[in-house]
CSV table of C-alpha atoms in Angstrom, one decimal:
chain,number,residue,atom,x,y,z
K,143,MET,CA,-43.3,24.8,11.8
K,144,ALA,CA,-43.8,28.0,10.7
K,145,SER,CA,-44.7,28.7,7.0
K,146,ASN,CA,-42.5,31.0,5.9
K,147,PRO,CA,-40.2,30.1,3.7
K,148,PHE,CA,-37.5,32.4,4.7
K,149,THR,CA,-37.2,31.0,8.6
K,150,GLN,CA,-38.1,27.0,7.4
K,151,SER,CA,-35.6,25.1,8.5
K,152,HIS,CA,-34.0,21.6,6.7
K,153,ASN,CA,-37.1,19.8,5.9
K,154,GLY,CA,-35.8,16.0,7.0
K,155,GLN,CA,-32.7,14.6,7.7
K,156,MET,CA,-34.1,15.2,12.3
K,157,PRO,CA,-30.9,14.0,14.1
K,158,LEU,CA,-29.0,11.0,14.3
K,159,ARG,CA,-27.2,11.1,17.6
K,160,THR,CA,-23.8,9.9,18.3
K,161,THR,CA,-21.5,10.0,20.9
K,162,GLY,CA,-17.3,10.1,20.7
K,163,ILE,CA,-14.7,11.6,18.2
K,164,PRO,CA,-15.5,10.0,14.2
K,165,LEU,CA,-13.3,7.7,13.3
K,166,ALA,CA,-12.1,9.7,10.1
K,167,LEU,CA,-11.3,12.6,12.7
K,168,ILE,CA,-9.0,10.4,14.8
K,169,ALA,CA,-7.4,8.6,11.5
K,170,LEU,CA,-6.5,12.2,9.8
K,171,ALA,CA,-5.4,14.0,12.8
K,172,ALA,CA,-3.0,10.3,13.4
K,173,SER,CA,-1.8,11.1,9.8
K,174,LEU,CA,-1.2,14.1,10.6
K,175,VAL,CA,0.7,13.2,13.5
K,176,ARG,CA,3.2,11.2,11.5
K,177,GLY,CA,3.7,13.8,8.5
K,178,GLN,CA,1.6,11.8,5.4
K,179,GLY,CA,-2.4,12.1,5.2
K,180,ALA,CA,-4.4,9.8,5.7
K,181,VAL,CA,-6.8,9.0,2.3
K,182,TRP,CA,-8.6,10.8,1.6
K,183,SER,CA,-7.8,13.6,3.9
K,184,GLN,CA,-6.4,17.0,2.0
K,185,CYS,CA,-2.5,17.3,0.6
K,186,GLY,CA,-2.6,20.7,-0.4
K,187,GLY,CA,-5.1,24.0,-1.7
K,188,ILE,CA,-4.5,27.4,-1.2
K,189,GLY,CA,-4.2,28.5,2.2
K,190,TRP,CA,-3.3,24.5,3.8
K,191,ALA,CA,-0.4,24.1,6.2
K,192,GLY,CA,-1.2,20.6,6.8
K,193,ALA,CA,0.1,17.9,5.8
K,194,THR,CA,1.4,17.9,1.4
K,195,THR,CA,2.4,14.0,0.8
K,196,CYS,CA,0.0,11.3,2.0
K,197,VAL,CA,0.0,7.9,2.9
K,198,SER,CA,1.2,4.6,0.8
K,199,GLY,CA,-1.3,3.6,-1.4
K,200,SER,CA,-2.6,7.0,-1.9
K,201,VAL,CA,-1.2,10.3,-4.3
K,202,CYS,CA,-1.9,14.1,-3.7
K,203,THR,CA,-4.5,14.6,-6.8
K,204,VAL,CA,-5.6,18.5,-7.2
K,205,LEU,CA,-9.3,18.8,-7.3
K,206,ASN,CA,-9.1,22.9,-7.3
K,207,ASP,CA,-7.0,25.6,-6.5
K,208,TYR,CA,-8.5,25.6,-3.2
K,209,TYR,CA,-8.4,22.1,-2.8
K,210,SER,CA,-6.0,18.6,-3.0
K,211,GLN,CA,-6.6,15.1,-1.9
K,212,CYS,CA,-5.4,12.2,-0.6
K,213,VAL,CA,-7.4,8.7,-3.4
K,214,PRO,CA,-5.9,6.0,-3.7
K,215,GLY,CA,-3.9,4.7,-6.4
K,216,THR,CA,-0.6,6.0,-8.1
K,217,ALA,CA,-1.5,7.9,-10.3
K,218,THR,CA,0.8,11.4,-10.7
K,219,THR,CA,-2.1,13.2,-13.1
K,220,THR,CA,-5.3,13.5,-13.1
K,221,THR,CA,-7.4,15.2,-15.9
K,222,PRO,CA,-10.6,17.1,-15.5
K,223,THR,CA,-13.8,15.7,-16.5
K,224,SER,CA,-17.1,16.4,-18.1
K,225,PRO,CA,-20.5,16.0,-17.4
K,226,PRO,CA,-22.3,13.0,-18.7
K,227,THR,CA,-23.5,13.0,-21.7
K,228,THR,CA,-28.1,12.0,-22.5
K,229,THR,CA,-28.5,10.1,-25.8
K,230,GLY,CA,-32.1,8.7,-25.6
K,231,GLY,CA,-32.9,9.4,-21.9
K,232,SER,CA,-29.6,6.8,-20.4
K,233,THR,CA,-26.6,8.7,-19.0
K,234,THR,CA,-23.2,7.3,-20.7
K,235,THR,CA,-19.7,8.1,-19.0
K,236,SER,CA,-16.2,6.8,-20.5
K,237,THR,CA,-15.2,3.8,-18.9
K,238,ALA,CA,-12.7,2.8,-16.6
K,239,THR,CA,-12.0,0.2,-14.5
K,240,GLY,CA,-13.5,0.7,-11.4
K,241,PRO,CA,-12.8,0.0,-7.2
K,242,SER,CA,-12.1,-3.5,-6.2
K,243,SER,CA,-14.5,-5.1,-4.4
K,244,THR,CA,-14.9,-8.4,-2.5
K,245,CYS,CA,-18.2,-9.4,-4.4
K,246,GLY,CA,-15.9,-9.2,-8.2
K,247,THR,CA,-14.8,-6.7,-10.7
K,248,PRO,CA,-17.5,-3.8,-10.0
K,249,ALA,CA,-19.3,-2.6,-14.1
K,250,PRO,CA,-17.3,-0.5,-15.7
K,251,GLY,CA,-17.0,3.6,-14.3
K,252,SER,CA,-15.6,6.4,-15.8
K,253,GLY,CA,-15.0,7.8,-11.8
K,254,THR,CA,-17.4,10.2,-12.9
K,255,LEU,CA,-20.7,10.6,-11.5
K,256,GLN,CA,-24.1,10.4,-13.5
K,257,LEU,CA,-26.3,12.5,-12.2
K,258,VAL,CA,-25.3,16.3,-10.3
K,259,GLY,CA,-27.4,18.5,-9.3
K,260,VAL,CA,-29.3,20.5,-6.5
K,261,ASN,CA,-32.7,21.2,-5.2
K,262,ILE,CA,-35.2,23.9,-6.2
K,263,ALA,CA,-37.3,24.0,-3.0
K,264,GLY,CA,-40.7,25.5,-2.9
K,265,PHE,CA,-43.7,23.2,-3.7
K,266,ASP,CA,-42.7,21.4,-0.2
K,267,PHE,CA,-43.0,25.1,1.7
K,268,GLY,CA,-45.8,24.5,4.3
K,269,CYS,CA,-45.3,21.0,5.0
K,270,ASN,CA,-43.8,19.3,8.7
K,271,SER,CA,-41.6,15.6,9.3
K,272,ASP,CA,-45.3,14.3,10.5
K,273,GLY,CA,-46.3,15.4,6.7
K,274,SER,CA,-48.5,17.9,7.9
K,275,CYS,CA,-48.4,20.2,4.8
K,276,THR,CA,-51.1,23.4,3.9
K,277,ALA,CA,-51.5,24.0,0.5
K,278,SER,CA,-51.6,27.0,0.3
K,279,ALA,CA,-47.8,27.4,2.1
K,280,ALA,CA,-46.3,26.3,-1.0
K,281,TYR,CA,-44.3,29.0,-2.7
K,282,PRO,CA,-43.7,28.0,-6.3
K,283,PRO,CA,-39.7,29.1,-7.4
K,284,LEU,CA,-40.7,30.3,-10.7
K,285,THR,CA,-41.7,34.6,-10.8
K,286,GLN,CA,-44.7,35.1,-13.1
K,287,TYR,CA,-46.0,32.9,-9.6
K,288,TYR,CA,-44.0,35.8,-7.4
K,289,GLY,CA,-41.3,33.4,-6.3
K,290,LYS,CA,-37.7,33.6,-7.3
K,291,ASP,CA,-36.0,32.9,-10.4
K,292,GLY,CA,-35.5,29.1,-10.3
K,293,LYS,CA,-35.7,29.3,-14.4
K,294,GLY,CA,-32.7,31.0,-13.9
K,295,GLN,CA,-31.3,29.4,-11.0
K,296,MET,CA,-31.3,26.1,-13.1
K,297,THR,CA,-30.6,27.8,-16.1
K,298,HIS,CA,-27.2,29.0,-14.5
K,299,PHE,CA,-26.5,25.3,-12.5
K,300,VAL,CA,-27.0,24.0,-16.2
K,301,ASN,CA,-24.2,26.5,-18.0
K,302,ASP,CA,-22.5,27.7,-15.8
K,303,ASP,CA,-21.6,24.2,-13.5
K,304,GLY,CA,-22.3,21.4,-15.2
K,305,TYR,CA,-25.3,20.0,-13.1
K,306,ASN,CA,-27.4,17.9,-15.5
K,307,VAL,CA,-30.1,16.7,-12.6
K,308,PHE,CA,-32.8,19.1,-10.5
K,309,ARG,CA,-35.4,17.8,-7.5
K,310,LEU,CA,-38.5,18.9,-7.3
K,311,PRO,CA,-40.2,18.5,-4.4
K,312,VAL,CA,-44.0,19.0,-3.6
K,313,GLY,CA,-46.3,18.1,-0.9
K,314,TRP,CA,-48.9,15.3,-1.4
K,315,GLN,CA,-51.1,17.6,0.3
K,316,PHE,CA,-50.3,20.4,-2.7
K,317,LEU,CA,-51.0,17.9,-5.6
K,318,THR,CA,-54.6,17.0,-4.4
K,319,ASN,CA,-55.3,20.7,-2.6
K,320,ASN,CA,-55.2,19.0,0.3
K,321,VAL,CA,-57.9,16.1,-0.3
K,322,LEU,CA,-56.5,12.3,1.0
K,323,GLY,CA,-57.5,9.9,-2.0
K,324,GLY,CA,-59.0,12.8,-3.9
K,325,SER,CA,-57.8,13.2,-7.6
K,326,ILE,CA,-55.0,15.9,-8.5
K,327,ASN,CA,-56.0,19.0,-8.3
K,328,GLN,CA,-55.2,20.4,-11.8
K,329,THR,CA,-55.1,24.1,-11.1
K,330,ASN,CA,-52.1,23.7,-8.2
K,331,MET,CA,-50.9,20.8,-10.7
K,332,ALA,CA,-50.8,23.4,-13.8
K,333,GLU,CA,-48.2,25.5,-11.3
K,334,TYR,CA,-45.6,22.0,-9.9
K,335,ASP,CA,-45.8,21.1,-14.2
K,336,ALA,CA,-45.0,24.8,-15.0
K,337,LEU,CA,-41.2,24.0,-12.6
K,338,VAL,CA,-41.3,20.5,-14.3
K,339,GLN,CA,-41.0,22.3,-17.6
K,340,THR,CA,-38.7,24.5,-17.1
K,341,CYS,CA,-36.4,21.8,-15.5
K,342,LEU,CA,-36.6,19.8,-18.6
K,343,GLY,CA,-36.4,23.1,-20.5
K,344,THR,CA,-32.4,23.2,-19.7
K,345,GLY,CA,-32.1,19.7,-20.5
K,346,ALA,CA,-31.4,18.4,-17.2
K,347,TRP,CA,-33.4,15.4,-15.4
K,348,CYS,CA,-36.6,16.0,-12.6
K,349,ILE,CA,-36.8,14.2,-9.7
K,350,ILE,CA,-41.1,15.1,-9.1
K,351,ASP,CA,-40.7,13.9,-5.0
K,352,ILE,CA,-43.5,13.5,-3.3
K,353,HIS,CA,-41.9,15.5,0.2
K,354,ASN,CA,-44.4,13.8,3.0
K,355,TYR,CA,-42.1,11.5,5.1
K,356,ALA,CA,-44.4,8.8,4.7
K,357,ARG,CA,-47.4,10.2,6.4
K,358,TRP,CA,-50.3,12.4,5.4
K,359,ASP,CA,-51.2,14.4,9.0
K,360,SER,CA,-49.0,12.4,11.4
K,361,GLY,CA,-51.1,8.9,10.0
K,362,ILE,CA,-47.9,6.6,8.0
K,363,ILE,CA,-49.1,5.3,4.3
K,364,GLY,CA,-50.4,1.5,4.5
K,365,GLN,CA,-49.8,1.4,8.6
K,366,GLY,CA,-53.4,3.4,10.2
K,367,GLY,CA,-52.7,6.0,7.7
K,368,PRO,CA,-53.4,6.5,4.3
K,369,THR,CA,-54.4,3.3,2.6
K,370,ASN,CA,-51.8,2.3,0.3
K,371,GLU,CA,-54.6,2.5,-2.8
K,372,GLN,CA,-54.6,6.2,-2.1
K,373,PHE,CA,-51.0,6.7,-2.1
K,374,ALA,CA,-50.8,4.7,-5.7
K,375,ALA,CA,-53.6,6.2,-7.7
K,376,THR,CA,-52.0,9.9,-7.2
K,377,TRP,CA,-48.5,7.7,-8.3
K,378,GLY,CA,-50.5,6.6,-10.9
K,379,GLU,CA,-51.9,9.7,-12.3
K,380,LEU,CA,-48.3,11.8,-11.9
K,381,ALA,CA,-47.2,8.9,-13.7
K,382,ALA,CA,-50.1,9.4,-16.8
K,383,MET,CA,-48.8,12.9,-17.2
K,384,TYR,CA,-44.7,12.5,-18.0
K,385,LYS,CA,-45.3,8.5,-19.1
K,386,ASP,CA,-43.4,9.8,-22.2
K,387,THR,CA,-41.2,12.0,-20.8
K,388,GLN,CA,-38.0,10.6,-20.0
K,389,LYS,CA,-35.8,12.3,-17.7
K,390,VAL,CA,-38.3,12.5,-14.8
K,391,ILE,CA,-37.4,10.5,-12.5
K,392,PHE,CA,-39.8,9.6,-9.5
K,393,GLY,CA,-39.2,10.1,-6.2
K,394,ILE,CA,-41.5,7.5,-4.0
K,395,MET,CA,-41.3,10.1,-1.2
K,396,ASN,CA,-39.1,11.9,1.1
K,397,GLU,CA,-37.5,10.6,4.3
K,398,PRO,CA,-39.5,8.2,6.0
K,399,HIS,CA,-39.0,8.6,9.4
K,400,ASP,CA,-40.1,5.9,12.3
K,401,ILE,CA,-41.9,3.1,10.4
K,402,PRO,CA,-43.0,0.7,13.1
K,403,ASP,CA,-42.8,-1.9,10.2
K,404,ILE,CA,-40.4,-2.0,7.3
K,405,ASN,CA,-41.6,-4.8,5.4
K,406,LEU,CA,-45.5,-3.3,4.9
K,407,TRP,CA,-43.2,0.1,4.1
K,408,ALA,CA,-41.8,-2.0,1.2
K,409,GLY,CA,-45.8,-2.8,0.6
K,410,SER,CA,-46.4,0.5,0.3
K,411,VAL,CA,-43.6,0.6,-2.1
K,412,GLN,CA,-44.3,-1.2,-4.2
K,413,ALA,CA,-48.1,-0.4,-4.6
K,414,ALA,CA,-46.9,2.7,-6.0
K,415,VAL,CA,-43.4,1.5,-8.3
K,416,THR,CA,-46.8,-1.0,-10.2
K,417,ALA,CA,-48.8,2.1,-10.2
K,418,ILE,CA,-46.3,3.9,-12.0
K,419,ARG,CA,-45.5,1.9,-14.5
K,420,ASN,CA,-49.2,0.1,-14.9
K,421,ALA,CA,-49.9,3.9,-15.9
K,422,GLY,CA,-47.2,3.7,-18.8
K,423,ALA,CA,-44.1,5.2,-17.3
K,424,THR,CA,-42.0,2.1,-17.8
K,425,THR,CA,-38.5,2.8,-18.3
K,426,GLN,CA,-38.4,6.2,-16.2
K,427,MET,CA,-36.1,5.5,-12.7
K,428,ILE,CA,-37.7,5.5,-9.8
K,429,LEU,CA,-35.9,6.1,-6.4
K,430,LEU,CA,-36.8,3.4,-3.1
K,431,PRO,CA,-36.8,5.3,0.1
K,432,GLY,CA,-36.0,3.1,3.3
K,433,ASN,CA,-36.6,4.3,6.9
K,434,ASN,CA,-35.3,6.6,9.1
K,435,TRP,CA,-34.8,9.9,6.8
K,436,THR,CA,-33.3,7.6,4.3
K,437,SER,CA,-30.0,7.7,5.9
K,438,ALA,CA,-27.1,5.9,4.1
K,439,GLU,CA,-25.8,5.2,7.1
K,440,THR,CA,-28.4,2.9,8.4
K,441,PHE,CA,-30.1,1.8,5.4
K,442,ILE,CA,-28.5,-1.8,5.8
K,443,SER,CA,-28.6,-1.5,9.7
K,444,ASN,CA,-32.1,-0.8,9.9
K,445,GLY,CA,-34.0,-3.3,7.5
K,446,SER,CA,-34.5,-0.7,4.1
K,447,ALA,CA,-32.1,-2.9,2.2
K,448,ASP,CA,-33.4,-6.3,3.0
K,449,ALA,CA,-37.2,-5.1,2.7
K,450,LEU,CA,-36.9,-2.9,-0.4
K,451,MET,CA,-35.4,-5.7,-2.1
K,452,LYS,CA,-38.6,-7.4,-2.9
K,453,VAL,CA,-40.0,-4.3,-4.4
K,454,VAL,CA,-39.6,-5.2,-8.2
K,455,ASN,CA,-41.5,-4.4,-11.5
K,456,PRO,CA,-44.7,-5.8,-13.2
K,457,ASP,CA,-42.7,-8.3,-14.8
K,458,GLY,CA,-40.2,-8.8,-12.1
K,459,SER,CA,-37.2,-7.2,-12.7
K,460,VAL,CA,-35.8,-4.3,-10.9
K,461,THR,CA,-34.4,-2.9,-14.3
K,462,ASN,CA,-34.1,1.5,-12.9
K,463,LEU,CA,-35.4,0.5,-10.0
K,464,ILE,CA,-33.0,3.4,-7.7
K,465,PHE,CA,-31.9,3.4,-3.4
K,466,ASP,CA,-33.2,6.6,-2.5
K,467,VAL,CA,-30.3,7.8,0.1
K,468,HIS,CA,-29.2,10.7,2.1
K,469,LYS,CA,-26.4,11.6,3.7
K,470,TYR,CA,-25.3,15.0,5.9
K,471,LEU,CA,-22.2,16.3,7.2
K,472,ASP,CA,-22.6,18.1,10.1
K,473,SER,CA,-21.7,16.8,13.9
K,474,ASP,CA,-25.8,14.9,14.1
K,475,ASN,CA,-26.4,14.4,10.9
K,476,SER,CA,-29.4,16.7,10.9
K,477,GLY,CA,-28.2,19.4,8.1
K,478,THR,CA,-29.6,22.1,10.0
K,479,ASN,CA,-25.8,23.4,11.3
K,480,ALA,CA,-23.0,25.1,9.4
K,481,GLU,CA,-19.7,23.4,10.4
K,482,CYS,CA,-19.0,20.2,9.0
K,483,VAL,CA,-17.2,17.2,10.9
K,484,THR,CA,-17.7,14.0,8.7
K,485,ASN,CA,-16.9,12.9,5.0
K,486,ASN,CA,-19.3,10.3,5.4
K,487,ILE,CA,-17.3,7.5,3.8
K,488,ALA,CA,-15.9,4.7,7.1
K,489,ASN,CA,-19.7,5.2,8.6
K,490,ALA,CA,-21.7,5.5,5.5
K,491,TRP,CA,-20.4,4.9,1.8
K,492,GLU,CA,-17.6,1.9,2.2
K,493,PRO,CA,-20.3,-0.3,4.1
K,494,LEU,CA,-22.9,1.4,1.2
K,495,THR,CA,-20.8,0.8,-1.6
K,496,GLN,CA,-19.6,-2.9,-0.5
K,497,TRP,CA,-23.7,-4.1,-0.5
K,498,LEU,CA,-25.1,-2.6,-3.8
K,499,ARG,CA,-22.2,-4.2,-5.1
K,500,CYS,CA,-22.7,-7.5,-4.0
K,501,ASN,CA,-26.5,-7.2,-4.9
K,502,GLY,CA,-26.0,-5.5,-7.9
K,503,ARG,CA,-28.5,-2.0,-7.3
K,504,GLN,CA,-27.6,1.3,-6.9
K,505,ALA,CA,-28.2,4.2,-5.0
K,506,PHE,CA,-28.9,7.8,-5.2
K,507,ASN,CA,-27.6,10.5,-3.2
K,508,THR,CA,-30.7,13.1,-3.8
K,509,GLU,CA,-30.0,15.1,-0.7
K,510,THR,CA,-26.6,16.6,0.8
K,511,GLY,CA,-25.4,19.3,1.8
K,512,GLY,CA,-23.3,21.7,4.5
K,513,GLY,CA,-22.9,25.6,5.6
K,514,ASN,CA,-20.6,27.6,3.2
K,515,THR,CA,-18.0,27.0,5.5
K,516,ALA,CA,-13.9,25.7,5.5
K,517,SER,CA,-14.8,22.6,7.2
K,518,CYS,CA,-18.1,21.6,5.3
K,519,VAL,CA,-15.5,21.5,1.8
K,520,THR,CA,-12.9,19.9,3.0
K,521,PHE,CA,-15.4,17.5,4.2
K,522,MET,CA,-17.9,17.6,1.1
K,523,CYS,CA,-15.0,17.5,-1.4
K,524,GLN,CA,-14.0,14.6,0.4
K,525,GLN,CA,-17.7,12.8,0.4
K,526,ILE,CA,-17.8,13.8,-3.6
K,527,ALA,CA,-14.1,12.4,-4.5
K,528,TYR,CA,-14.9,8.9,-2.8
K,529,GLN,CA,-18.8,8.1,-4.7
K,530,ALA,CA,-16.8,9.7,-7.8
K,531,GLN,CA,-14.3,6.5,-7.7
K,532,ASN,CA,-17.7,3.9,-6.7
K,533,SER,CA,-19.7,5.9,-9.4
K,534,ASP,CA,-20.8,2.1,-11.2
K,535,VAL,CA,-22.7,2.2,-8.1
K,536,ILE,CA,-23.5,5.2,-6.8
K,537,LEU,CA,-25.6,7.8,-9.1
K,538,GLY,CA,-24.8,11.2,-8.1
K,539,TYR,CA,-25.9,13.9,-5.5
K,540,VAL,CA,-28.7,16.2,-5.3
K,541,GLY,CA,-27.0,19.0,-2.2
K,542,TRP,CA,-29.9,20.9,-0.6
K,543,ALA,CA,-30.6,23.6,-1.3
K,544,ALA,CA,-32.1,26.7,-3.5
K,545,GLY,CA,-34.9,27.4,-5.1
K,546,ASN,CA,-37.2,30.2,-2.8
K,547,PHE,CA,-34.8,29.8,0.3
K,548,ASP,CA,-33.1,32.9,1.6
K,549,VAL,CA,-29.1,33.2,1.2
K,550,SER,CA,-29.4,33.2,5.7
K,551,TYR,CA,-30.5,30.2,5.2
K,552,VAL,CA,-27.6,27.6,6.8
K,553,LEU,CA,-27.4,25.6,3.8
K,554,SER,CA,-28.2,27.9,1.3
K,555,GLU,CA,-26.9,26.4,-2.1
K,556,LEU,CA,-28.7,29.8,-3.9
K,557,PRO,CA,-26.7,31.7,-6.5
K,558,ALA,CA,-26.9,35.6,-6.1
K,559,GLY,CA,-27.8,38.1,-8.8
K,560,SER,CA,-30.2,37.6,-11.5
K,561,GLY,CA,-30.4,37.1,-15.5
K,562,SER,CA,-27.3,36.0,-17.1
K,563,SER,CA,-24.8,36.7,-14.2
K,564,TRP,CA,-24.8,35.0,-11.3
K,565,THR,CA,-22.4,34.1,-8.1
K,566,ASP,CA,-22.4,30.6,-6.7
K,567,THR,CA,-22.5,30.0,-3.2
K,568,THR,CA,-18.5,29.0,-1.2
K,569,LEU,CA,-19.4,25.5,-0.8
K,570,VAL,CA,-20.9,24.8,-4.6
K,571,ALA,CA,-17.9,27.0,-6.4
K,572,GLN,CA,-15.4,25.1,-5.0
K,573,CYS,CA,-16.9,21.6,-4.4
K,574,MET,CA,-20.1,20.4,-5.6
K,575,SER,CA,-20.3,22.0,-8.9
K,576,PRO,CA,-18.4,19.2,-11.4
K,577,LYS,CA,-16.5,22.1,-12.6
K,578,ALA,CA,-15.5,22.3,-9.4
K,579,GLY,CA,-13.4,19.3,-9.8
K,580,ALA,CA,-13.5,16.8,-6.5
K,581,GLN,CA,-14.6,14.4,-9.2
K,582,LYS,CA,-11.3,14.5,-10.4
K,583,GLY,CA,-10.9,12.0,-7.2
K,584,SER,CA,-10.6,8.9,-9.2
K,585,THR,CA,-8.3,7.0,-10.7
K,586,SER,CA,-8.1,4.5,-13.7
């Protein structure tokens, strides 16, 4: 992969090839023929010429000027929701009854996602999906290191859009200056910590994400590559630095893929969790990633769910151990195409939310996104509304990506401007920003 950050493609979700037409599109087409919108389909908005009424059991709900959606329920009005407030390191929301479930009544939820934000890329530049990273190719998204104005971006996203979390991907090789098994390099860490502290300074939650695909230079952690002890040692050092910082979230690993033994991988994750907790970071959230590029769609079927269910804190609890999942909306699930073709509800989010609820667990969608196109606005708004309906088990989403990407990048969420004047991309402005109103699809 080229090290030029402006030509780098999305670091992650490789194609999950599918055949035929997505079921969501078939249902949508059928409903439009009948003159009524299917559940979760569009039913209004500026320029909309399709159905404006919804099938029985759902109501056309205005999300913003550009988008109205058929949402389950019988409510006739909705009111804007405010971003969650934080108190003492925990996220709080107002209460309402969530969707029904065959596993019983879900925990109270507000229909407002707890954590919504964007990836601030740059320290992951130079990393490839085989786990090879060139430390010198990392590009800090801060002006003091000649990068883009990451501070201005995050400040804008918090103040103007209502975002409250940023994911900060970084290469493992950058952290140890290309020395496998070595201690964290203090010079390099000072640069990365500058981004972490800038993030924290906005009042947002900040995800430390090692962006290596469960590998180091093609070797899989705990399965012929780096040892679990080497991996855990890096996490122990990182956790010791942030053990008293409640708004730091530890993202164990970005997008493991093609892992031969999922149970051995769960052992590697367990080693990292144990190291983090033993370093004194006993209360922060830790994100547990599964196989297949952490796909939300295959989290259960590929065995990741069952394997990662066995990962526990040193005291045997699973408190603040959250499943890490990703999901894109393009034709091959790769996050490399400008157009979107699915809202992911039937194929991914419905089965996952049901499984989470049945097992008393939660997940966090830390990578999702699409092009700045009408199709992505439509389908992303539907995905967000569904996740908000299930906010008892889905914590939120983090868009890919801003930071040091160029505005020409196909999934750019980079706001245009500088200083105190910023203009959001179409997808952010009309859908992904909490202030755009896509979460208003919830009913109580």
